[in-house]
Every structure is written in structure tokens, then in C-alpha cells.
XYZ file of C-alpha atoms in Angstrom:
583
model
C 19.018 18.078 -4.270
C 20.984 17.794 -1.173
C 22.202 21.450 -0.505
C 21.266 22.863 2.708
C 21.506 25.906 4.727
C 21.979 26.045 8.399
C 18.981 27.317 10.341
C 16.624 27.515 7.030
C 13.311 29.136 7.076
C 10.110 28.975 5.280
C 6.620 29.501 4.829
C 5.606 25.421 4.969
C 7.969 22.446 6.003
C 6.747 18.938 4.611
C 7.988 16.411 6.291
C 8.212 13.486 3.731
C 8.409 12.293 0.323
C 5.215 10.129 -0.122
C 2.414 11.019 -2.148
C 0.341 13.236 0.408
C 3.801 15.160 1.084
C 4.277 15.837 -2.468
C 1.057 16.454 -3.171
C 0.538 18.838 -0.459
C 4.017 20.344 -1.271
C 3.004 21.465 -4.809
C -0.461 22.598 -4.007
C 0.731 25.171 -1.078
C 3.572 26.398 -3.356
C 0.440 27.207 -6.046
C -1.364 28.346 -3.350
C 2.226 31.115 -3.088
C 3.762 29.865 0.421
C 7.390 28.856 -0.405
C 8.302 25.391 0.848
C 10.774 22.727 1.678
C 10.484 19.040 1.731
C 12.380 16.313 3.895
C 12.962 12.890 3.711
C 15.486 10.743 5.899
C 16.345 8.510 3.124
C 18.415 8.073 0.185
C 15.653 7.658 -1.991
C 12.041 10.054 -2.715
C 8.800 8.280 -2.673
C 8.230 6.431 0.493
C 5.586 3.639 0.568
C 3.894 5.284 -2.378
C 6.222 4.305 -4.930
C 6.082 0.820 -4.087
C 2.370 0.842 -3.834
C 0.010 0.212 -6.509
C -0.673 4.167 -7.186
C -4.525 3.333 -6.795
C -6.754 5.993 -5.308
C -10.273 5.209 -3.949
C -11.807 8.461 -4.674
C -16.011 7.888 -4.633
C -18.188 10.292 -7.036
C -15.390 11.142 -9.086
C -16.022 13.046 -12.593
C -15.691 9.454 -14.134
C -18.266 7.836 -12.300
C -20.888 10.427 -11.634
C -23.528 8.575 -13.418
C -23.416 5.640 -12.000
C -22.516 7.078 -8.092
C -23.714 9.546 -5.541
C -22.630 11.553 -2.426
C -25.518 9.580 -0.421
C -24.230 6.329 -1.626
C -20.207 6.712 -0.645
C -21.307 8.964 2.790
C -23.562 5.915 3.621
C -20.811 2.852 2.589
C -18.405 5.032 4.539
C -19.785 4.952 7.483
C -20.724 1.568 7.857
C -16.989 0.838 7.267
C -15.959 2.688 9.791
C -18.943 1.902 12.274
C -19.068 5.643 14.121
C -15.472 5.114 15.044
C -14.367 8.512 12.746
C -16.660 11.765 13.241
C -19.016 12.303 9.932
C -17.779 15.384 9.353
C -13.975 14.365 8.614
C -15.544 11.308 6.290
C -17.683 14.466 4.788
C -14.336 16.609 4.132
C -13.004 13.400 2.635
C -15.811 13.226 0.344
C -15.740 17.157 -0.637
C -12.095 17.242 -1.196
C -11.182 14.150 -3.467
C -12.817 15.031 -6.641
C -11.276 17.828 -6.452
C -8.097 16.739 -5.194
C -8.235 14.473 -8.346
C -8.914 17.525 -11.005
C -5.802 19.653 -9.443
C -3.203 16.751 -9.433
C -4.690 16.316 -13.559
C -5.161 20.232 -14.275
C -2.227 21.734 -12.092
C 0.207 18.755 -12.052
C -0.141 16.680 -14.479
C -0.157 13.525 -12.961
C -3.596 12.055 -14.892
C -5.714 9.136 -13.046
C -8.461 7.447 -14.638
C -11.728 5.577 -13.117
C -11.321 1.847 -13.366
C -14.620 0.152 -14.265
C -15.775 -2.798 -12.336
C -13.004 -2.723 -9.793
C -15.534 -3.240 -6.782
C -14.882 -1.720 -3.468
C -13.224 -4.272 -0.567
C -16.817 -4.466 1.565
C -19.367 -5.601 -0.736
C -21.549 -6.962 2.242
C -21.703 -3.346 3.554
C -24.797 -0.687 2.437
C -23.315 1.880 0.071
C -20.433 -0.340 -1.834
C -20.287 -0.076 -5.383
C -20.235 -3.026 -7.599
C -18.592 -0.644 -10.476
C -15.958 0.525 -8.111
C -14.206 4.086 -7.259
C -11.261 2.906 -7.619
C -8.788 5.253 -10.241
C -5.114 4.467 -11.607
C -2.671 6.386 -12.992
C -1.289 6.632 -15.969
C 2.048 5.726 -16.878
C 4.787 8.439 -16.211
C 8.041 9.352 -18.755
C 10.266 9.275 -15.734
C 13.101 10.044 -18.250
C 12.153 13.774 -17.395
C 13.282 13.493 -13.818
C 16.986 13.758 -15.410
C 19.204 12.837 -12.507
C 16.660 13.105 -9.824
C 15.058 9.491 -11.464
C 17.887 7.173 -9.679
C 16.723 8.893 -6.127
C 13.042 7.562 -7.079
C 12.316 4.562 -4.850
C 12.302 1.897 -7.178
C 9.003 -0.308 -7.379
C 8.913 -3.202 -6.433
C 10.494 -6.205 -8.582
C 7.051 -8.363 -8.426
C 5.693 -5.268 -9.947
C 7.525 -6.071 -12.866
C 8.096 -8.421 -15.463
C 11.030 -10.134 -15.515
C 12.159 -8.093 -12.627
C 12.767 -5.531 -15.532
C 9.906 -4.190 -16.778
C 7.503 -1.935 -15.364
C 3.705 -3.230 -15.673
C 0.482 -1.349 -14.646
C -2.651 -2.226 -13.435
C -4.241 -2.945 -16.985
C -0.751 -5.071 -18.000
C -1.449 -6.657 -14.291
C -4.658 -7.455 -15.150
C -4.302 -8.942 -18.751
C -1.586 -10.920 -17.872
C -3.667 -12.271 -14.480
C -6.709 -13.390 -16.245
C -4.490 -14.421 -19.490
C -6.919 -12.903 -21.021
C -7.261 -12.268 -25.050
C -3.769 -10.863 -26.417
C -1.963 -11.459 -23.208
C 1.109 -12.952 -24.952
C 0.976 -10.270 -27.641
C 1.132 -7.662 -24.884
C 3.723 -9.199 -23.174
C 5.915 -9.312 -26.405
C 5.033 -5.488 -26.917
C 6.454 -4.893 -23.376
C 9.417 -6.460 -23.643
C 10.330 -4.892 -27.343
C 9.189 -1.374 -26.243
C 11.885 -1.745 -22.992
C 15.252 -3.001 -25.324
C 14.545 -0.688 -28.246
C 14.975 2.312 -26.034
C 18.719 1.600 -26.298
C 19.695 4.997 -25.330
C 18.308 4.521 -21.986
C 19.861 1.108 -21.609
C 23.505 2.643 -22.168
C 22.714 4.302 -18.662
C 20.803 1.840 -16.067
C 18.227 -1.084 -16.336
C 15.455 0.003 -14.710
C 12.609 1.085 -16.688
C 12.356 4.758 -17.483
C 7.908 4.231 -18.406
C 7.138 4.102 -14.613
C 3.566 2.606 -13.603
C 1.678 2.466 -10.511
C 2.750 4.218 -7.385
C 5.866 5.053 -8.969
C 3.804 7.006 -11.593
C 2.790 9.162 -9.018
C 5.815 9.948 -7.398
C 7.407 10.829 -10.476
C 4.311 12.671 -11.536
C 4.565 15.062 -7.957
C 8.392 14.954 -8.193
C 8.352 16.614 -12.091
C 6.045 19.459 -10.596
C 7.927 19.922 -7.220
C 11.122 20.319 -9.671
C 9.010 22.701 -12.440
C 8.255 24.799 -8.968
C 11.755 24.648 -7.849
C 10.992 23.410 -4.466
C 13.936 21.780 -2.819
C 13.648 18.394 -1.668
C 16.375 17.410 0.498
C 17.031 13.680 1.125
C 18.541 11.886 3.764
C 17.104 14.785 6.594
C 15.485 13.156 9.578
C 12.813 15.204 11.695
C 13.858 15.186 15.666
C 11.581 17.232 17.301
C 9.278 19.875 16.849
C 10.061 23.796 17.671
C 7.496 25.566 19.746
C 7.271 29.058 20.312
C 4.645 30.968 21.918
C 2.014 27.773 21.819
C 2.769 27.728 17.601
C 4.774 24.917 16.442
C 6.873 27.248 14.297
C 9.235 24.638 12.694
C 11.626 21.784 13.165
C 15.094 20.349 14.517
C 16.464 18.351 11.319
C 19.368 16.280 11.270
C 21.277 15.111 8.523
C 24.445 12.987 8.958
C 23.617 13.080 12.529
C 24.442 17.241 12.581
C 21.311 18.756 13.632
C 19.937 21.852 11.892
C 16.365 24.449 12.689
C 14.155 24.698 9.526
C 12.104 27.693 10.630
C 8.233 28.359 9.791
C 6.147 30.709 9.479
C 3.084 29.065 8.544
C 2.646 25.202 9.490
C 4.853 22.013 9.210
C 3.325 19.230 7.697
C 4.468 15.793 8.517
C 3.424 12.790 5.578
C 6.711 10.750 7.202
C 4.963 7.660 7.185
C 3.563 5.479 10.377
C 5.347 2.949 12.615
C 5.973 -0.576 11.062
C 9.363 -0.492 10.694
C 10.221 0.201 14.380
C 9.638 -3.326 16.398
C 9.375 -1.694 19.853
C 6.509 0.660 19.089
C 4.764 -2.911 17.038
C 5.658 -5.077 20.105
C 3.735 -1.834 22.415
C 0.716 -1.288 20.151
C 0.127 -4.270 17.692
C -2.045 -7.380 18.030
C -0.335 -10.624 18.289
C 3.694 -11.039 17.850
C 4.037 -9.264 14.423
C 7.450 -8.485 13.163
C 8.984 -5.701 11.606
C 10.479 -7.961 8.736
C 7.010 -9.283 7.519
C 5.756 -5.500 6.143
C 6.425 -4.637 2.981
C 7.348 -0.910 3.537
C 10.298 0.184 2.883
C 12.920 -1.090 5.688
C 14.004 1.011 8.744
C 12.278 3.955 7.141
C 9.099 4.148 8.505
C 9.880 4.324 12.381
C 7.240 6.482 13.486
C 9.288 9.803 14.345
C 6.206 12.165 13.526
C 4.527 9.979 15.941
C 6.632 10.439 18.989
C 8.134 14.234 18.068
C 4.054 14.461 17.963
C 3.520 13.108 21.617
C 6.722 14.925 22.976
C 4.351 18.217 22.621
C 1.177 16.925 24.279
C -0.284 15.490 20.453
C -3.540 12.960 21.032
C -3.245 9.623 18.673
C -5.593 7.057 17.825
C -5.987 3.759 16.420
C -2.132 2.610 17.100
C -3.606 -1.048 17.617
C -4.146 -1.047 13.582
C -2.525 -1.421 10.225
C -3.183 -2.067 6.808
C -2.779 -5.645 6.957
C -1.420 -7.771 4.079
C -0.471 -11.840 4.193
C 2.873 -11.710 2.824
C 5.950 -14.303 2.077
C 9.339 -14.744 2.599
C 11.151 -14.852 -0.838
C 14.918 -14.550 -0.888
C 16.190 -11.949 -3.082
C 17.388 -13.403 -6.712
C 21.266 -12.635 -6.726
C 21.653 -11.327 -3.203
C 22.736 -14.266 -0.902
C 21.800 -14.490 2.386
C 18.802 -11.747 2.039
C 15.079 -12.285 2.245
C 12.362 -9.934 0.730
C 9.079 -10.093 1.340
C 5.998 -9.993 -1.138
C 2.036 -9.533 -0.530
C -0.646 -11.809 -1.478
C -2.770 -9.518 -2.844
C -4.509 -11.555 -5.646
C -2.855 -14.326 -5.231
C -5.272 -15.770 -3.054
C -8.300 -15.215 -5.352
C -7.331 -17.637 -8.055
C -8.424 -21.026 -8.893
C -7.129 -24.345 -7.180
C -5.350 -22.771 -4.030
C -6.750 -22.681 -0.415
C -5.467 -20.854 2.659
C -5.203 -22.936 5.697
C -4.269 -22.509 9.527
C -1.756 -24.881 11.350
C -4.285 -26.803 12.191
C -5.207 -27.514 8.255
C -8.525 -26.248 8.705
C -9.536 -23.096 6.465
C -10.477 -19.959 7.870
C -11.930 -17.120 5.461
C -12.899 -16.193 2.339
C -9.280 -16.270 0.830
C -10.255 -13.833 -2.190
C -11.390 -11.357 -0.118
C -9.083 -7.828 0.569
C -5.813 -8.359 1.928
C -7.098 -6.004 5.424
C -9.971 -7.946 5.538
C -7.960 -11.205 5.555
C -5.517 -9.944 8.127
C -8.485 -9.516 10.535
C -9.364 -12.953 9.768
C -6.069 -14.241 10.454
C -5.596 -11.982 13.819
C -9.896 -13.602 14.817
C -8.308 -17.290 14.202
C -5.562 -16.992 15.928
C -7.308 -15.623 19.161
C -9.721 -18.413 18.922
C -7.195 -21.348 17.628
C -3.478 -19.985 18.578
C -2.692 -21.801 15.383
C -2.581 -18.793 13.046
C 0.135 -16.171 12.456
C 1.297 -17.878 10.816
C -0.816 -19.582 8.366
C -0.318 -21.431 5.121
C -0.624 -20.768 1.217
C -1.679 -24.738 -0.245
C -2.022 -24.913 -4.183
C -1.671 -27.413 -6.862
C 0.443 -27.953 -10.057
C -2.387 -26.316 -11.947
C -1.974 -22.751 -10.311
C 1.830 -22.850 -10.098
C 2.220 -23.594 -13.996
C -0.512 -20.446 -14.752
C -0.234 -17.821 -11.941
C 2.489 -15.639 -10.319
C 3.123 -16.421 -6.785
C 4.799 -13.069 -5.461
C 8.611 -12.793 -7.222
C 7.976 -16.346 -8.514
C 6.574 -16.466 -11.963
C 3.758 -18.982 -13.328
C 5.818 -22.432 -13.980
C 4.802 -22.337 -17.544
C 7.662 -18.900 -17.758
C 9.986 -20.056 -14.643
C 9.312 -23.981 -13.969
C 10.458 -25.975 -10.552
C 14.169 -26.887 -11.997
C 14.708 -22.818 -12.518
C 14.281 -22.495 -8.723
C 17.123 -22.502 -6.460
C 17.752 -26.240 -4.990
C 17.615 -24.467 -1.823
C 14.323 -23.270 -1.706
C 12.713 -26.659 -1.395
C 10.957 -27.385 1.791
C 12.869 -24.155 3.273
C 10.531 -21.592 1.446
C 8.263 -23.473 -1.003
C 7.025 -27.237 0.505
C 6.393 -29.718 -2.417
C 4.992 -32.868 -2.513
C 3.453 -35.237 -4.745
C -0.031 -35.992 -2.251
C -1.341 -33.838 0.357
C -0.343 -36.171 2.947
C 3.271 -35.829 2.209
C 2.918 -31.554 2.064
C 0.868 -31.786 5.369
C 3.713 -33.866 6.929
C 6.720 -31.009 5.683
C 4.436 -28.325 6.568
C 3.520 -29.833 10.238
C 0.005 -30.434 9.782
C -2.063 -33.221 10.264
C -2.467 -35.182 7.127
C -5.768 -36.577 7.747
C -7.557 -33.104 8.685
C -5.462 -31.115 5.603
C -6.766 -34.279 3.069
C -10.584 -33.633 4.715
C -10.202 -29.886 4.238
C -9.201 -30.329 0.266
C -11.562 -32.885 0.066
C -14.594 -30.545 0.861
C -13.168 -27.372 -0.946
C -12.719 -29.588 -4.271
C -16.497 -30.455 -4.203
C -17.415 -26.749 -3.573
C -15.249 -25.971 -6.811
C -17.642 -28.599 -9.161
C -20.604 -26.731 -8.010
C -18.914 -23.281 -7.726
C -20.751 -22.291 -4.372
C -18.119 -22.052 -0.862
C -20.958 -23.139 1.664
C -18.439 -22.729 4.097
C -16.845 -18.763 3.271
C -18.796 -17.852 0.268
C -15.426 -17.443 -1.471
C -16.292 -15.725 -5.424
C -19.642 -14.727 -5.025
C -18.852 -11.181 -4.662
C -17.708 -9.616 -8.117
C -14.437 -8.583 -6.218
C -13.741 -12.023 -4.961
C -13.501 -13.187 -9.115
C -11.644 -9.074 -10.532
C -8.337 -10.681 -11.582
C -9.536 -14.484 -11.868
C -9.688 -16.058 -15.130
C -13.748 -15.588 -16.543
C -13.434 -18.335 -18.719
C -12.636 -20.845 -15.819
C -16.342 -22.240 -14.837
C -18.603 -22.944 -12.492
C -16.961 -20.133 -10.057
C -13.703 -18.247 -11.828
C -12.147 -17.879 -8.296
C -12.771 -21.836 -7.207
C -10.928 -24.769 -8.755
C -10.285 -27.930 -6.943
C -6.676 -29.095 -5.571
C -6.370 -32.505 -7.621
C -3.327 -32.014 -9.502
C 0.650 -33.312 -8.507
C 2.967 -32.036 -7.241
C 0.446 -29.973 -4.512
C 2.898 -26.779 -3.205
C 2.592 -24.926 0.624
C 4.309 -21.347 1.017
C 4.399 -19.940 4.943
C 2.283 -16.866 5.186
C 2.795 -14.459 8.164
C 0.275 -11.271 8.899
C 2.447 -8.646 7.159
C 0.991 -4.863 6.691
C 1.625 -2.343 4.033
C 2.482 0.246 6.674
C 0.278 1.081 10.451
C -2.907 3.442 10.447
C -2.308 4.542 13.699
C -0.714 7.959 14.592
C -1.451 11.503 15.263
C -5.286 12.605 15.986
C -6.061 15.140 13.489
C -9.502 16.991 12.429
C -11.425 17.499 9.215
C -8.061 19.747 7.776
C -5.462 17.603 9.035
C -4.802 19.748 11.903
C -3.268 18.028 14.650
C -5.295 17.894 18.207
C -3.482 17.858 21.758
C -5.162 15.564 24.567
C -7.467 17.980 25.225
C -8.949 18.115 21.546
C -7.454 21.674 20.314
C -5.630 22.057 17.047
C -2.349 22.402 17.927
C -1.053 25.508 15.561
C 0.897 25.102 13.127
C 1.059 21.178 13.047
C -0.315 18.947 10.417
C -0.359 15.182 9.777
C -1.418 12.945 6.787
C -1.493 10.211 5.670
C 0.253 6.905 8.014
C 1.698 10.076 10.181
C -1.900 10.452 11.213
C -4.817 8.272 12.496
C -6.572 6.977 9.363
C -10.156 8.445 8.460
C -10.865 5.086 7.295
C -10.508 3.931 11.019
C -10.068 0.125 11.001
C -11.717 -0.769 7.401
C -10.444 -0.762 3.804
C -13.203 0.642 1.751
C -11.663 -0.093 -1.527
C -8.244 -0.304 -3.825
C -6.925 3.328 -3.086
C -7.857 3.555 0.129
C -4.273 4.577 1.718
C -3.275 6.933 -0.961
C -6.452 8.902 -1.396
C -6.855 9.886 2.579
C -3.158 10.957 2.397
C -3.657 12.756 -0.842
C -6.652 14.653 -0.322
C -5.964 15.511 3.400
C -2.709 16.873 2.174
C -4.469 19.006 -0.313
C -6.832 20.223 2.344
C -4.031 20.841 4.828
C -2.158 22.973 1.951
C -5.507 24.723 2.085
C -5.955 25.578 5.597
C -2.682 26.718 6.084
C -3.111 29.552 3.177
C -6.098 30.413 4.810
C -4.276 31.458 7.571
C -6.932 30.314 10.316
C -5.037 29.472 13.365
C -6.314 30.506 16.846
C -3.237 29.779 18.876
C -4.148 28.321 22.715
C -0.313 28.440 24.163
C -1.641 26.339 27.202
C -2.528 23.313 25.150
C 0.849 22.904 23.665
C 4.207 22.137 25.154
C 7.159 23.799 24.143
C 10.137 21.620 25.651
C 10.611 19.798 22.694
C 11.988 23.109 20.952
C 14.754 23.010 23.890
């Protein structure tokens, strides 16, 4: 996998290993350009293969009947409110169905429409109750043969047990408990130790879910194409020749090679987030590179400035997908923290989020992005957000999973390590006590609870409207009444967890048009340079328009950039384009 020849050329260098690169990898080999693909770690799959492998892909062949063109184009543009010029949104909206059938037909990595999984802005004209959300299937990683330990391994609250790999139906289930829940989770756990001749070799699970379906899914048809991937190869700059970016200086070990083009590069490297200097220049508020949950020091935005080194335009560097996450030590590495996402955390019963001044803020079931926003619009107006707090009750802990911690009913309070206790997780047996650890007033935290637990007996939030959208109550329990996603904080001991505005990667980076083409400052494509996905500014601007909504961009623009490039339509302007980075 790691064989390389000095001075290299090709047709198409992908710069990458995350879905769009893969994905945009396979389809121009298909399309008959041969191809390389770089990626500066040890490990193949980026962001991606910790993500949940979602793709928000509206009008799809699963969901024609109950969704139109008219619909999505209208939802899409009130999400992102004229910031992102129709006809990129349109290309989005051509490509993705289509995207969808090739990666199925031509690939064989299979997604499915997910019924009922409602897009993120309900309150917005256009969103779909039924959802256009679709998840993969699960993936026989098995097939990878050597190349599975260089797959980025999901994450371990992706997993039960740490062990086993769930996906979003298992997720699901096992959220809502709903019926069979413990029969699937025995099924699980039998299906993982019986494969005994896999666990002679490693632990981790070769039936891969989720985002590290995906990967493995591209990675199987990269290897049935024999196109090299090359790990731990690191783009420096850009070559220019003639106003043409006609390849790139690599450097592996530190020992810096040329991969030559003819055709394009195409960088799918991944945004900024992991590089604190570029997050202290661009980002809003004092956000830290060790509250994302991307993978660390990978993502550190070299597209972005190899991009401006030749005269590249960028936009929206101010934003990111925002997530609340936590600080949760790793189990059996001392001294190390991880970090996990509140993604549906938040929406289940008898929990509130609250700022430092105990005082709620937003609709805590609503999407992660959304939330973020919320927590960066409090903190301007308080300065007691950023962080914020996670408050629940004895009744939540003992049925729900709190990031790497499981429901107490599977992993109860004496399992945890002693040293967690009012370092990570706060515990108390009255909310005056918690507010005290947590440094909140008691009086205004006990008012706060007091009014959310008479909002849960009538199950209507007069205050953030919290479960009246259908995607507010998607992983709640339905059986818990009046309102599945309120329940009222009345049960010892009551439990507080920090939560800081974390990000599952920036949206800002290189300006590119309707085929991913990259645009100097004066608005020309610059030849031969492409960007998707985090590399490039997001076509969803500053909004979240559903589950999916990172991976489906960066998969269908790299399937439209795979297209352009065989098209061979390039009208080179050598005036618009520096070449000193090819010095």
C-alpha cells in the first residue's frame, strides 16, 4: 500500500482518504483516467469512518413518492438563506440520486432511505417530515485482507461494549428500547464470538457499520481497480505550470516527492479543526482543537493554505459543523481524554441543558449544528456559555447511554472509576448540592428544574418548544407519555457532565463552483484544481439540512468533479493563477 515512486505521474491525484476522495477516486478510474490517492496518516478513512455513514440525499429512488425537486430546491434554500448560488444547490440536487445509484450499481457500497428520519430544520418551507436521510448497509470488511487494520477504526461509543459494531437500526432499537431490544443485543454479541476465526487475529469487529461501511465499501472497489492508495503522504504545495495546476509536492517521512498530472488534482483532505492557530484566526469564541471529534492532528487544513499560496478564494472559514461534546477519559489508557458528541443524547427524557448561569437556553433535542449556534447566541448575550452543562437524573442514567458511558442498568455508578466523580461526572443527591459542584447558583438551577418538570406533566416546552417537531422525539422512547422527549428531573442522585462547543470538522475552505472547481480571487476556475468536501466551502453554507448532510456534499461533488475532469473542459487563464508555489 505504501510503495512509491519518485516523481510519479498520473492522470488524477486525490488528495485524501475520506468518502468524497474515494468516491471520486473510483468513479474517474471508471470514467478510464488512472489515479493515485494520498493520505498523511497511518490509517484510510478520515472523518468518514468515524461518522455515522448517513447521506442526506433529497428525491432519492426511495422516496420519490412521497418527495419532489420543488420541495428539496425550496427547503434548500431557505437553509442556506441566498448565501450559496442556486445553481451549485441545483447541481447538488441533479447529482445525488445519481451519485447514490453508481456507488450501489458500480461499487457496491448499497444505502437505503430511512423512513421518518426528519430533516434538522423542520420550521423551514420545504423540510420533510419523512426524511432524506439514507444509511448504509453493513460491510464484510473481512474482504479488505490486510488493508482492514489501516481502516480508521469507528469510534468506541459506536459500539457496544466498545467491541461490537452497531448501525443505525441497532442504534435505534437499543435507544428507544424498543420491542426485542434485549434479544437483538444477545444476537449481536453471539454473532461477534462465534466468528472465532476472526478472533484468533484482532478484536475489532470485521461486520463494519456506519461510516466505516462506507470506507470499506470505496476501499474494496479502489483495491478491485488496483488504484494505489498510499498512506502516510502529506500534500505541501501545489505545482503550477503554464496557469494549470499540473500536480503536487508530496512528502512522506519528511522526503518530499512530485506526483505529476495530467488532468486535475483533487483535494477531499479534510478542513481545519485540528490546527488551533487557523481556529484561534477564523472561529467564533475560544474553541479548542481538543473539543472536535475528528480525528487528532489530521485535519490541519493543508488544502486550505497550499490553496491560498496560488491565489485560491475561500469562504465561510468562520463556520463548522458544530457538535456539544464531552470529555471522557479513555477506558485503559491513563492520563488520556477522548471526546464524545451529544448527538441524541440531549433529546431524551428527564435531562436539561443549562448555561453557567443555570438558566436553559434552546431546544436541547434539536440538531447538534443547530445547538452549537445556540450555544455560540448565549454566550454573546450571557458570556456564561462555552461552556455549558449536561443536568439529568437517576432515571436517564440507569436507561440511556451518555457518550462512552453506558445506561446504569449495563454499567452502574460503582463500575465507574473513583476518579471520575466531580472531575468529569458531578453527582449529587438534590439539585442544590450539583449546582454548588458545578458552580451554579442553587436557587436559579432549582427554579429552572422546577419549571421544566411542570412542562414534562403537560408535555408542551412553553419556553423552547422542545419535542414538538417529529425530529425532536426520532430516538426517544414512544411509549414514554405526554411528550417522549420531556420527562421531569425528580429522581436522586441528579448527575451534571461539562459540555464545550465541539465540531465534527470546519465548513470553511476553498471557494469552488457547481463542479467543484476551485475559483481564484477573481472568480475563475483555477485549472486543474478541485476541492470537496471540508477541503472546500460547504454548499450547505452555515445550515444542516438533515442527517447526511456532510457526507452527501462531499460525495456527490466528488462524483461531479470525477466528471468534469473526463470531460476535459478546462479553459486555462495563466494570469489568474500563481505559480510560485511549484518553486
Amino acid at each position: 500500500m505504501n510503495a512509491f515512486v519518485e516523481n510519479t505521474t498520473c492522470d488524477v491525484l486525490v488528495v485524501g482518504s475520506g468518502a468524497g476522495a474515494l468516491l471520486a477516486a473510483n468513479r474517474a478510474h471508471d470514467l478510464g483516467l488512472s489515479v493515485i490517492v494520498i493520505e498523511k496518516s497511518d490509517r484510510y478513512g478520515g472523518t468518514s469512518a468515524l461518522s455515522g455513514g448517513g447521506i442526506w440525499i433529497p428525491n432519492n429512488s426511495g422516496i420519490r413518492q412521497q418527495d419532489s425537486y420543488e420541495e428539496a430546491l425550496t427547503y434548500f434554500k431557505a437553509c442556506t438563506h441566498g448565501m450559496v448560488p442556486e445553481e451549485k444547490l441545483r447541481a447538488y440536487l441533479d447529482s445525488a440520486p445519481e451519485m447514490v445509484e453508481y456507488m450501489r450499481d458500480k461499487v457496491g457500497v448499497k444505502y437505503n432511505p430511512v423512513a421518518g428520519y426528519s430533516d434538522y430544520c423542520q420550521h423551514l418551507p420545504g423540510a420533510s417530515d419523512n426524511g432524506r436521510t439514507m444509511f448504509v448497509e453493513p460491510t464484510d470488511a473481512g474482504i479488505l485482507g490486510e488493508d482492514f487494520f489501516a481502516l480508521r477504526e469507528a469510534d468506541m461509543g459506536a459500539k457496544l461494549f466498545g467491541r461490537i459494531a452497531l448501525d443505525y437500526y441497532d442504534g435505534q432499537l437499543l435507544g428507544a428500547r424498543g420491542k426485542g431490544w434485549k434479544r437483538k443485543i444477545l444476537s449481536l454479541i453471539w454473532n461477534y464470538w462465534s466468528d472465532l476465526g476472526w478472533r484468533t487475529k484482532t478484536h475489532r469487529d470485521r461486520r463494519v457499520t456506519m461510516g466505516s461501511s462506507l470506507i470499506a465499501g470505496l476501499r474494496i472497489g479502489l483495491k478491485q481497480r488496483q488504484v494505489p492508495l498510499l498512506l502516510n503522504t502529506k500534500l505541501e504545495r501545489f505545482v503550477v505550470e503554464e496557469g494549470m495546476v499540473k500536480g503536487a509536492i508530496v512528502s512522506q517521512n519528511r522526503n518530499e516527492f512530485v506526483i505529476h498530472t495530467h488532468r486535475a488534482v483533487i483535494v477531499g483532505s479534510g478542513g481545519f479543526e485540528q490546527n488551533q492557530t487557523l481556529r484561534s484566526e477564523f472561529l467564533p469564541g475560544d474553541t479548542r482543537v481538543e473539543w472536535s471529534v475528528t480525528p487528532m492532528h489530521n485535519n490541519t487544513g493543508d488544502a486550505l493554505l497550499a490553496g491560498e499560496r496560488i491565489g485560491a478564494a475561500t469562504e465561510f472559514l468562520h463556520e463548522a459543523w458544530w457538535a456539544p461534546t464531552v470529555r471522557i477519559p479513555a477506558a485503559g489508557t491513563p492520563n488520556v481524554n477522548m471526546r464524545s458528541a451529544l448527538f441524541i443524547e440531549r433529546s431524551y427524557a428527564h435531562s436539561i441543558c443549562v448555561n453557567r448561569e443555570g438558566k436553559r437556553f434552546a431546544n436541547e433535542a434539536m440538531s447538534y449544528n443547530d445547538f452549537g449556534h445556540e450555544m455560540i447566541k448565549d454566550n454573546a448575550r450571557t458570556g456564561a456559555n462555552m461552556p455549558c452543562w449536561f443536568v439529568f437524573d437517576a432515571s436517564y442514567r440507569k436507561k440511556n447511554i451518555l457518550g462512552r458511558i453506558m445506561p446504569g442498568s449495563l454499567m452502574p455508578d460503582t463500575s465507574l472509576p473513583p476518579e471520575w466523580w466531580d472531575t468529569v461526572l458531578y453527582r449529587a443527591q438534590t439539585i442544590g448540592e450539583l449546582a454548588k459542584k458545578i458552580g451554579v447558583a442553587p436557587s436559579t438551577l432549582e427554579s429552572t428544574i422546577s419549571v421544566f418538570n411542570e412542562y414534562a406533566k403537560t408535555g408542551v416546552d412553553l419556553d423552547f418548544n422542545r419535542g414538538h417537531y417529529s425530529f425532536d422525539r426520532f430516538y426517544c422512547d414512544p411509549r414514554h407519555k405526554p411528550n417522549p422527549s420531556l420527562g421531569a428531573l425528580d429522581s436522586a442522585p441528579y448527575y451534571a457532565i461539562r459540555v464545550d462547543l465541539g465540531d465534527l470538522g470546519t465548513k470553511g475552505g476553498l471557494k469552488v463552483d457547481r463542479d467543484a472547481n476551485v475559483l481564484d480571487v477573481n472568480g475563475h476556475p483555477i485549472p486543474g484544481l478541485y476541492a470537496i468536501g471540508n477541503a472546500s466551502g460547504a454548499v450547505t453554507a452555515d445550515s444542516y439540512p438533515g442527517a447526511g448532510g456532510t457526507l452527501g456534499p462531499a460525495l456527490t461533488f466528488g462524483y461531479r468533479a470525477a466528471n468534469h475532469i473526463a470531460k476535459g473542459t478546462h479553459s486555462v487563464t495563466p494570469s489568474s493563477v500563481s505559480s510560485k508555489a511549484s518553486v
